[in-house]
Amino acid sequence: LYVQNLVEGRYYSLIKSCLDRQTQKNNSLVFVIKPRVTKQEIEKENGPLFSWQKEKGATLAETGLNPKYTLTNFVVGNSNNFAHAAALAIVQNPGVSYNPFFVWGGVGVGKTHLIQAIGHAILEKYPHLKIIYCPSETFTNDLVQALQGKTIAGFKKKYRNLDVLLIDDIQFIAGKEYSQQEFFHTFNALYLSGKQIVLTSDRRPEEISRIEERLTSRFMGGLTV
């Protein structure tokens, strides 16, 4: 009930305006808490969940993608319609249309949803492509573990043999010299091979302090929205 009241109080107007624009009608909304249902009940009504991953051999565990974040349930409004349109273009031609694609904005505006939705859509359209989504903290932690375990070759193989790299909250590599150095070389390896790179941040590339100028330049080399 708390969540129901919270959503209705804060987001009624936003959701209504989006629906009105899509349906060309003056809608009235009622928020209802749906009883918890099991995966088996959902599949009985709608068919197997994520059947395309199972049929084509892709697994969410390998990609790091969350099944909740797709383009289907991404709410498009005046503040994000350009980013959404760019995402659709990237899905059609990964590594060609906008590369890198840099999405910035405040907390809770949907950056993580959009970046993961791009990954899902690309994987559905091109199931043979190698995709990884991860926060920049995960990238840094993987690097530290590789250095400690003397498995840096495996780290490079993991991140530089991708077709699509999706990095969330790239601002967190600020001040981390070795992470920046390794990400710079990873970025170059992917970009020069025509692979798609998508990044998110809570601020514009040029506003991220304590980050190497050469990285800032590369972040701004594609489309920033």
PDB file of C-alpha atoms in Angstrom:
ATOM      1  CA  LEU A   1       0.000   0.000   0.000  1.00  0.00           C
ATOM      2  CA  TYR A   2       2.900   2.330   0.787  1.00  0.00           C
ATOM      3  CA  VAL A   3       4.419   1.833  -2.677  1.00  0.00           C
ATOM      4  CA  GLN A   4       0.991   2.227  -4.303  1.00  0.00           C
ATOM      5  CA  ASN A   5       0.439   5.569  -2.584  1.00  0.00           C
ATOM      6  CA  LEU A   6       3.990   6.673  -3.323  1.00  0.00           C
ATOM      7  CA  VAL A   7       3.724   5.957  -7.059  1.00  0.00           C
ATOM      8  CA  GLU A   8       0.274   7.511  -7.294  1.00  0.00           C
ATOM      9  CA  GLY A   9       1.321  10.621  -5.415  1.00  0.00           C
ATOM     10  CA  ARG A  10       4.599  11.236  -7.215  1.00  0.00           C
ATOM     11  CA  TYR A  11       4.172   9.851 -10.712  1.00  0.00           C
ATOM     12  CA  TYR A  12       0.473  10.029 -11.579  1.00  0.00           C
ATOM     13  CA  SER A  13       0.870  13.085 -13.814  1.00  0.00           C
ATOM     14  CA  LEU A  14       3.972  11.765 -15.561  1.00  0.00           C
ATOM     15  CA  ILE A  15       2.484   8.343 -16.315  1.00  0.00           C
ATOM     16  CA  LYS A  16      -0.827   9.895 -17.388  1.00  0.00           C
ATOM     17  CA  SER A  17       0.844  12.336 -19.777  1.00  0.00           C
ATOM     18  CA  CYS A  18       2.828   9.501 -21.398  1.00  0.00           C
ATOM     19  CA  LEU A  19      -0.283   7.356 -21.822  1.00  0.00           C
ATOM     20  CA  ASP A  20      -2.346  10.275 -23.101  1.00  0.00           C
ATOM     21  CA  ARG A  21       0.308  11.062 -25.685  1.00  0.00           C
ATOM     22  CA  GLN A  22       0.536   7.430 -26.842  1.00  0.00           C
ATOM     23  CA  THR A  23      -3.224   6.748 -26.910  1.00  0.00           C
ATOM     24  CA  GLN A  24      -4.400  10.239 -27.941  1.00  0.00           C
ATOM     25  CA  LYS A  25      -6.977  10.017 -25.158  1.00  0.00           C
ATOM     26  CA  ASN A  26      -7.626  11.612 -21.777  1.00  0.00           C
ATOM     27  CA  ASN A  27      -6.941   8.655 -19.499  1.00  0.00           C
ATOM     28  CA  SER A  28      -7.786   8.158 -15.848  1.00  0.00           C
ATOM     29  CA  LEU A  29      -5.454   5.907 -13.881  1.00  0.00           C
ATOM     30  CA  VAL A  30      -6.078   3.570 -10.974  1.00  0.00           C
ATOM     31  CA  PHE A  31      -3.099   1.972  -9.234  1.00  0.00           C
ATOM     32  CA  VAL A  32      -3.696  -1.566  -7.990  1.00  0.00           C
ATOM     33  CA  ILE A  33      -1.357  -3.906  -6.157  1.00  0.00           C
ATOM     34  CA  LYS A  34      -1.185  -7.178  -8.067  1.00  0.00           C
ATOM     35  CA  PRO A  35      -0.940 -10.350  -5.963  1.00  0.00           C
ATOM     36  CA  ARG A  36       2.456 -12.041  -6.115  1.00  0.00           C
ATOM     37  CA  VAL A  37       2.526 -14.701  -8.812  1.00  0.00           C
ATOM     38  CA  THR A  38       5.035 -17.454  -9.482  1.00  0.00           C
ATOM     39  CA  LYS A  39       7.187 -17.866 -12.580  1.00  0.00           C
ATOM     40  CA  GLN A  40       5.188 -21.024 -13.406  1.00  0.00           C
ATOM     41  CA  GLU A  41       1.900 -19.099 -13.312  1.00  0.00           C
ATOM     42  CA  ILE A  42       3.279 -16.390 -15.609  1.00  0.00           C
ATOM     43  CA  GLU A  43       4.605 -18.943 -18.110  1.00  0.00           C
ATOM     44  CA  LYS A  44       1.309 -20.844 -18.053  1.00  0.00           C
ATOM     45  CA  GLU A  45      -0.489 -17.681 -19.142  1.00  0.00           C
ATOM     46  CA  ASN A  46       2.089 -16.069 -21.420  1.00  0.00           C
ATOM     47  CA  GLY A  47       4.482 -18.813 -22.497  1.00  0.00           C
ATOM     48  CA  PRO A  48       8.124 -19.374 -21.426  1.00  0.00           C
ATOM     49  CA  LEU A  49       9.994 -16.352 -20.129  1.00  0.00           C
ATOM     50  CA  PHE A  50      12.950 -15.193 -22.239  1.00  0.00           C
ATOM     51  CA  SER A  51      12.524 -18.097 -24.632  1.00  0.00           C
ATOM     52  CA  TRP A  52      14.876 -16.481 -27.137  1.00  0.00           C
ATOM     53  CA  GLN A  53      17.810 -16.764 -24.750  1.00  0.00           C
ATOM     54  CA  LYS A  54      17.125 -20.451 -24.225  1.00  0.00           C
ATOM     55  CA  GLU A  55      16.576 -21.213 -27.891  1.00  0.00           C
ATOM     56  CA  LYS A  56      19.650 -19.375 -29.126  1.00  0.00           C
ATOM     57  CA  GLY A  57      22.061 -20.276 -26.361  1.00  0.00           C
ATOM     58  CA  ALA A  58      22.490 -16.880 -24.705  1.00  0.00           C
ATOM     59  CA  THR A  59      22.333 -16.666 -20.915  1.00  0.00           C
ATOM     60  CA  LEU A  60      21.682 -13.646 -18.766  1.00  0.00           C
ATOM     61  CA  ALA A  61      24.380 -14.743 -16.321  1.00  0.00           C
ATOM     62  CA  GLU A  62      27.011 -14.350 -19.034  1.00  0.00           C
ATOM     63  CA  THR A  63      25.846 -10.869 -20.019  1.00  0.00           C
ATOM     64  CA  GLY A  64      25.103  -9.412 -16.590  1.00  0.00           C
ATOM     65  CA  LEU A  65      21.760  -8.141 -17.908  1.00  0.00           C
ATOM     66  CA  ASN A  66      18.700  -7.892 -15.672  1.00  0.00           C
ATOM     67  CA  PRO A  67      15.553  -9.338 -17.329  1.00  0.00           C
ATOM     68  CA  LYS A  68      13.458  -6.483 -15.909  1.00  0.00           C
ATOM     69  CA  TYR A  69      15.089  -3.789 -18.045  1.00  0.00           C
ATOM     70  CA  THR A  70      13.849  -3.978 -21.643  1.00  0.00           C
ATOM     71  CA  LEU A  71      12.822  -1.488 -24.303  1.00  0.00           C
ATOM     72  CA  THR A  72       9.271  -2.827 -24.070  1.00  0.00           C
ATOM     73  CA  ASN A  73       8.746  -1.450 -20.575  1.00  0.00           C
ATOM     74  CA  PHE A  74      10.925   1.650 -20.914  1.00  0.00           C
ATOM     75  CA  VAL A  75       8.676   4.695 -20.491  1.00  0.00           C
ATOM     76  CA  VAL A  76       9.396   7.309 -23.162  1.00  0.00           C
ATOM     77  CA  GLY A  77       8.712  10.981 -22.458  1.00  0.00           C
ATOM     78  CA  ASN A  78       9.871  14.426 -23.472  1.00  0.00           C
ATOM     79  CA  SER A  79      13.017  14.156 -21.341  1.00  0.00           C
ATOM     80  CA  ASN A  80      14.320  10.926 -22.870  1.00  0.00           C
ATOM     81  CA  ASN A  81      12.766  10.486 -26.318  1.00  0.00           C
ATOM     82  CA  PHE A  82      16.005  11.434 -28.087  1.00  0.00           C
ATOM     83  CA  ALA A  83      18.025   8.936 -26.026  1.00  0.00           C
ATOM     84  CA  HIS A  84      15.411   6.277 -26.753  1.00  0.00           C
ATOM     85  CA  ALA A  85      15.516   6.981 -30.496  1.00  0.00           C
ATOM     86  CA  ALA A  86      19.309   6.747 -30.469  1.00  0.00           C
ATOM     87  CA  ALA A  87      19.085   3.443 -28.600  1.00  0.00           C
ATOM     88  CA  LEU A  88      16.804   2.025 -31.288  1.00  0.00           C
ATOM     89  CA  ALA A  89      19.301   3.067 -33.972  1.00  0.00           C
ATOM     90  CA  ILE A  90      22.133   1.377 -32.079  1.00  0.00           C
ATOM     91  CA  VAL A  91      20.158  -1.858 -31.845  1.00  0.00           C
ATOM     92  CA  GLN A  92      19.781  -1.897 -35.629  1.00  0.00           C
ATOM     93  CA  ASN A  93      23.481  -1.284 -36.306  1.00  0.00           C
ATOM     94  CA  PRO A  94      25.704  -1.898 -33.272  1.00  0.00           C
ATOM     95  CA  GLY A  95      29.060  -0.184 -33.591  1.00  0.00           C
ATOM     96  CA  VAL A  96      27.919   1.905 -36.536  1.00  0.00           C
ATOM     97  CA  SER A  97      25.193   4.418 -35.673  1.00  0.00           C
ATOM     98  CA  TYR A  98      26.458   6.060 -32.469  1.00  0.00           C
ATOM     99  CA  ASN A  99      29.718   4.892 -30.982  1.00  0.00           C
ATOM    100  CA  PRO A 100      30.392   5.469 -28.192  1.00  0.00           C
ATOM    101  CA  PHE A 101      26.925   6.249 -26.861  1.00  0.00           C
ATOM    102  CA  PHE A 102      27.207   8.280 -23.641  1.00  0.00           C
ATOM    103  CA  VAL A 103      24.072   8.718 -21.531  1.00  0.00           C
ATOM    104  CA  TRP A 104      24.191  11.087 -18.565  1.00  0.00           C
ATOM    105  CA  GLY A 105      21.641  12.302 -16.040  1.00  0.00           C
ATOM    106  CA  GLY A 106      20.663  12.404 -12.391  1.00  0.00           C
ATOM    107  CA  VAL A 107      19.751   9.519 -10.143  1.00  0.00           C
ATOM    108  CA  GLY A 108      16.590   7.618 -11.030  1.00  0.00           C
ATOM    109  CA  VAL A 109      16.020   8.934 -14.561  1.00  0.00           C
ATOM    110  CA  GLY A 110      16.350   5.525 -16.244  1.00  0.00           C
ATOM    111  CA  LYS A 111      19.968   5.351 -17.410  1.00  0.00           C
ATOM    112  CA  THR A 112      20.505   1.815 -16.157  1.00  0.00           C
ATOM    113  CA  HIS A 113      17.193   0.691 -17.632  1.00  0.00           C
ATOM    114  CA  LEU A 114      18.032   2.103 -21.047  1.00  0.00           C
ATOM    115  CA  ILE A 115      21.594   0.778 -21.234  1.00  0.00           C
ATOM    116  CA  GLN A 116      20.466  -2.724 -20.253  1.00  0.00           C
ATOM    117  CA  ALA A 117      17.507  -2.544 -22.632  1.00  0.00           C
ATOM    118  CA  ILE A 118      19.957  -1.870 -25.460  1.00  0.00           C
ATOM    119  CA  GLY A 119      21.840  -5.008 -24.496  1.00  0.00           C
ATOM    120  CA  HIS A 120      18.687  -7.128 -24.410  1.00  0.00           C
ATOM    121  CA  ALA A 121      17.486  -5.843 -27.780  1.00  0.00           C
ATOM    122  CA  ILE A 122      20.861  -6.382 -29.473  1.00  0.00           C
ATOM    123  CA  LEU A 123      21.113  -9.894 -28.064  1.00  0.00           C
ATOM    124  CA  GLU A 124      17.639 -10.718 -29.294  1.00  0.00           C
ATOM    125  CA  LYS A 125      18.395  -9.399 -32.777  1.00  0.00           C
ATOM    126  CA  TYR A 126      21.962 -10.724 -32.958  1.00  0.00           C
ATOM    127  CA  PRO A 127      22.166 -13.709 -30.566  1.00  0.00           C
ATOM    128  CA  HIS A 128      25.683 -14.592 -31.682  1.00  0.00           C
ATOM    129  CA  LEU A 129      27.186 -11.336 -30.364  1.00  0.00           C
ATOM    130  CA  LYS A 130      29.158 -11.226 -27.128  1.00  0.00           C
ATOM    131  CA  ILE A 131      27.729  -8.670 -24.701  1.00  0.00           C
ATOM    132  CA  ILE A 132      28.664  -7.647 -21.182  1.00  0.00           C
ATOM    133  CA  TYR A 133      26.872  -5.176 -18.930  1.00  0.00           C
ATOM    134  CA  CYS A 134      28.547  -4.137 -15.697  1.00  0.00           C
ATOM    135  CA  PRO A 135      28.901  -1.137 -13.394  1.00  0.00           C
ATOM    136  CA  SER A 136      32.328   0.478 -13.527  1.00  0.00           C
ATOM    137  CA  GLU A 137      32.934  -0.773  -9.985  1.00  0.00           C
ATOM    138  CA  THR A 138      32.665  -4.343 -11.266  1.00  0.00           C
ATOM    139  CA  PHE A 139      35.184  -3.564 -14.004  1.00  0.00           C
ATOM    140  CA  THR A 140      37.573  -2.205 -11.365  1.00  0.00           C
ATOM    141  CA  ASN A 141      37.025  -5.143  -9.012  1.00  0.00           C
ATOM    142  CA  ASP A 142      37.652  -7.623 -11.828  1.00  0.00           C
ATOM    143  CA  LEU A 143      40.863  -5.791 -12.637  1.00  0.00           C
ATOM    144  CA  VAL A 144      42.057  -5.866  -9.020  1.00  0.00           C
ATOM    145  CA  GLN A 145      41.323  -9.582  -8.747  1.00  0.00           C
ATOM    146  CA  ALA A 146      43.143 -10.231 -12.016  1.00  0.00           C
ATOM    147  CA  LEU A 147      46.202  -8.363 -10.789  1.00  0.00           C
ATOM    148  CA  GLN A 148      46.188 -10.140  -7.441  1.00  0.00           C
ATOM    149  CA  GLY A 149      45.687 -13.534  -9.055  1.00  0.00           C
ATOM    150  CA  LYS A 150      48.080 -12.804 -11.914  1.00  0.00           C
ATOM    151  CA  THR A 151      45.320 -13.494 -14.451  1.00  0.00           C
ATOM    152  CA  ILE A 152      45.445 -10.192 -16.309  1.00  0.00           C
ATOM    153  CA  ALA A 153      45.466 -12.031 -19.644  1.00  0.00           C
ATOM    154  CA  GLY A 154      42.089 -13.529 -18.786  1.00  0.00           C
ATOM    155  CA  PHE A 155      40.763 -10.108 -17.825  1.00  0.00           C
ATOM    156  CA  LYS A 156      41.823  -8.629 -21.147  1.00  0.00           C
ATOM    157  CA  LYS A 157      40.308 -11.558 -23.026  1.00  0.00           C
ATOM    158  CA  LYS A 158      37.004 -11.080 -21.215  1.00  0.00           C
ATOM    159  CA  TYR A 159      36.624  -7.379 -21.932  1.00  0.00           C
ATOM    160  CA  ARG A 160      38.444  -6.913 -25.233  1.00  0.00           C
ATOM    161  CA  ASN A 161      36.843  -9.769 -27.174  1.00  0.00           C
ATOM    162  CA  LEU A 162      33.335  -8.354 -26.898  1.00  0.00           C
ATOM    163  CA  ASP A 163      30.945  -7.073 -29.522  1.00  0.00           C
ATOM    164  CA  VAL A 164      29.072  -4.796 -27.104  1.00  0.00           C
ATOM    165  CA  LEU A 165      30.366  -3.318 -23.829  1.00  0.00           C
ATOM    166  CA  LEU A 166      27.843  -1.613 -21.541  1.00  0.00           C
ATOM    167  CA  ILE A 167      29.403   0.234 -18.588  1.00  0.00           C
ATOM    168  CA  ASP A 168      27.194   1.869 -15.959  1.00  0.00           C
ATOM    169  CA  ASP A 169      28.311   4.822 -13.809  1.00  0.00           C
ATOM    170  CA  ILE A 170      31.632   5.326 -15.539  1.00  0.00           C
ATOM    171  CA  GLN A 171      32.293   8.329 -13.241  1.00  0.00           C
ATOM    172  CA  PHE A 172      33.381   5.913 -10.511  1.00  0.00           C
ATOM    173  CA  ILE A 173      36.694   5.222 -12.234  1.00  0.00           C
ATOM    174  CA  ALA A 174      37.647   8.846 -11.504  1.00  0.00           C
ATOM    175  CA  GLY A 175      40.809   8.990  -9.428  1.00  0.00           C
ATOM    176  CA  LYS A 176      41.625   5.318 -10.067  1.00  0.00           C
ATOM    177  CA  GLU A 177      44.715   5.581 -12.219  1.00  0.00           C
ATOM    178  CA  TYR A 178      45.200   1.946 -13.155  1.00  0.00           C
ATOM    179  CA  SER A 179      41.481   1.391 -13.840  1.00  0.00           C
ATOM    180  CA  GLN A 180      41.509   4.371 -16.174  1.00  0.00           C
ATOM    181  CA  GLN A 181      44.594   3.092 -17.930  1.00  0.00           C
ATOM    182  CA  GLU A 182      43.115  -0.369 -18.460  1.00  0.00           C
ATOM    183  CA  PHE A 183      39.753   1.032 -19.539  1.00  0.00           C
ATOM    184  CA  PHE A 184      41.501   3.316 -22.023  1.00  0.00           C
ATOM    185  CA  HIS A 185      43.158   0.342 -23.708  1.00  0.00           C
ATOM    186  CA  THR A 186      39.934  -1.694 -23.560  1.00  0.00           C
ATOM    187  CA  PHE A 187      38.027   1.184 -25.114  1.00  0.00           C
ATOM    188  CA  ASN A 188      40.569   1.550 -27.910  1.00  0.00           C
ATOM    189  CA  ALA A 189      40.626  -2.171 -28.661  1.00  0.00           C
ATOM    190  CA  LEU A 190      36.851  -2.334 -28.986  1.00  0.00           C
ATOM    191  CA  TYR A 191      36.406   0.965 -30.804  1.00  0.00           C
ATOM    192  CA  LEU A 192      39.076   0.248 -33.410  1.00  0.00           C
ATOM    193  CA  SER A 193      37.426  -3.130 -34.049  1.00  0.00           C
ATOM    194  CA  GLY A 194      34.067  -1.461 -34.685  1.00  0.00           C
ATOM    195  CA  LYS A 195      32.479  -2.788 -31.498  1.00  0.00           C
ATOM    196  CA  GLN A 196      29.685  -0.941 -29.714  1.00  0.00           C
ATOM    197  CA  ILE A 197      30.409   0.905 -26.453  1.00  0.00           C
ATOM    198  CA  VAL A 198      27.656   2.366 -24.275  1.00  0.00           C
ATOM    199  CA  LEU A 199      28.384   4.347 -21.107  1.00  0.00           C
ATOM    200  CA  THR A 200      26.315   6.064 -18.439  1.00  0.00           C
ATOM    201  CA  SER A 201      27.271   8.724 -15.933  1.00  0.00           C
ATOM    202  CA  ASP A 202      25.624  11.137 -13.519  1.00  0.00           C
ATOM    203  CA  ARG A 203      27.273  14.053 -15.317  1.00  0.00           C
ATOM    204  CA  ARG A 204      28.630  15.126 -18.704  1.00  0.00           C
ATOM    205  CA  PRO A 205      31.997  13.668 -19.771  1.00  0.00           C
ATOM    206  CA  GLU A 206      33.769  16.998 -19.412  1.00  0.00           C
ATOM    207  CA  GLU A 207      32.350  17.460 -15.899  1.00  0.00           C
ATOM    208  CA  ILE A 208      33.860  14.252 -14.488  1.00  0.00           C
ATOM    209  CA  SER A 209      36.797  15.351 -12.363  1.00  0.00           C
ATOM    210  CA  ARG A 210      40.027  13.389 -11.761  1.00  0.00           C
ATOM    211  CA  ILE A 211      39.752  11.519 -15.040  1.00  0.00           C
ATOM    212  CA  GLU A 212      42.323  11.451 -17.805  1.00  0.00           C
ATOM    213  CA  GLU A 213      41.826  13.918 -20.633  1.00  0.00           C
ATOM    214  CA  ARG A 214      42.306  11.186 -23.228  1.00  0.00           C
ATOM    215  CA  LEU A 215      39.346   9.285 -21.764  1.00  0.00           C
ATOM    216  CA  THR A 216      37.163  12.387 -21.708  1.00  0.00           C
ATOM    217  CA  SER A 217      38.008  12.945 -25.369  1.00  0.00           C
ATOM    218  CA  ARG A 218      36.955   9.412 -26.260  1.00  0.00           C
ATOM    219  CA  PHE A 219      33.744   9.609 -24.252  1.00  0.00           C
ATOM    220  CA  MET A 220      32.787  12.676 -26.271  1.00  0.00           C
ATOM    221  CA  GLY A 221      33.740  11.118 -29.593  1.00  0.00           C
ATOM    222  CA  GLY A 222      30.309   9.667 -30.316  1.00  0.00           C
ATOM    223  CA  LEU A 223      26.839  10.766 -29.201  1.00  0.00           C
ATOM    224  CA  THR A 224      26.230  12.282 -25.764  1.00  0.00           C
ATOM    225  CA  VAL A 225      22.613  12.608 -24.572  1.00  0.00           C
TER     226      VAL A 225
END
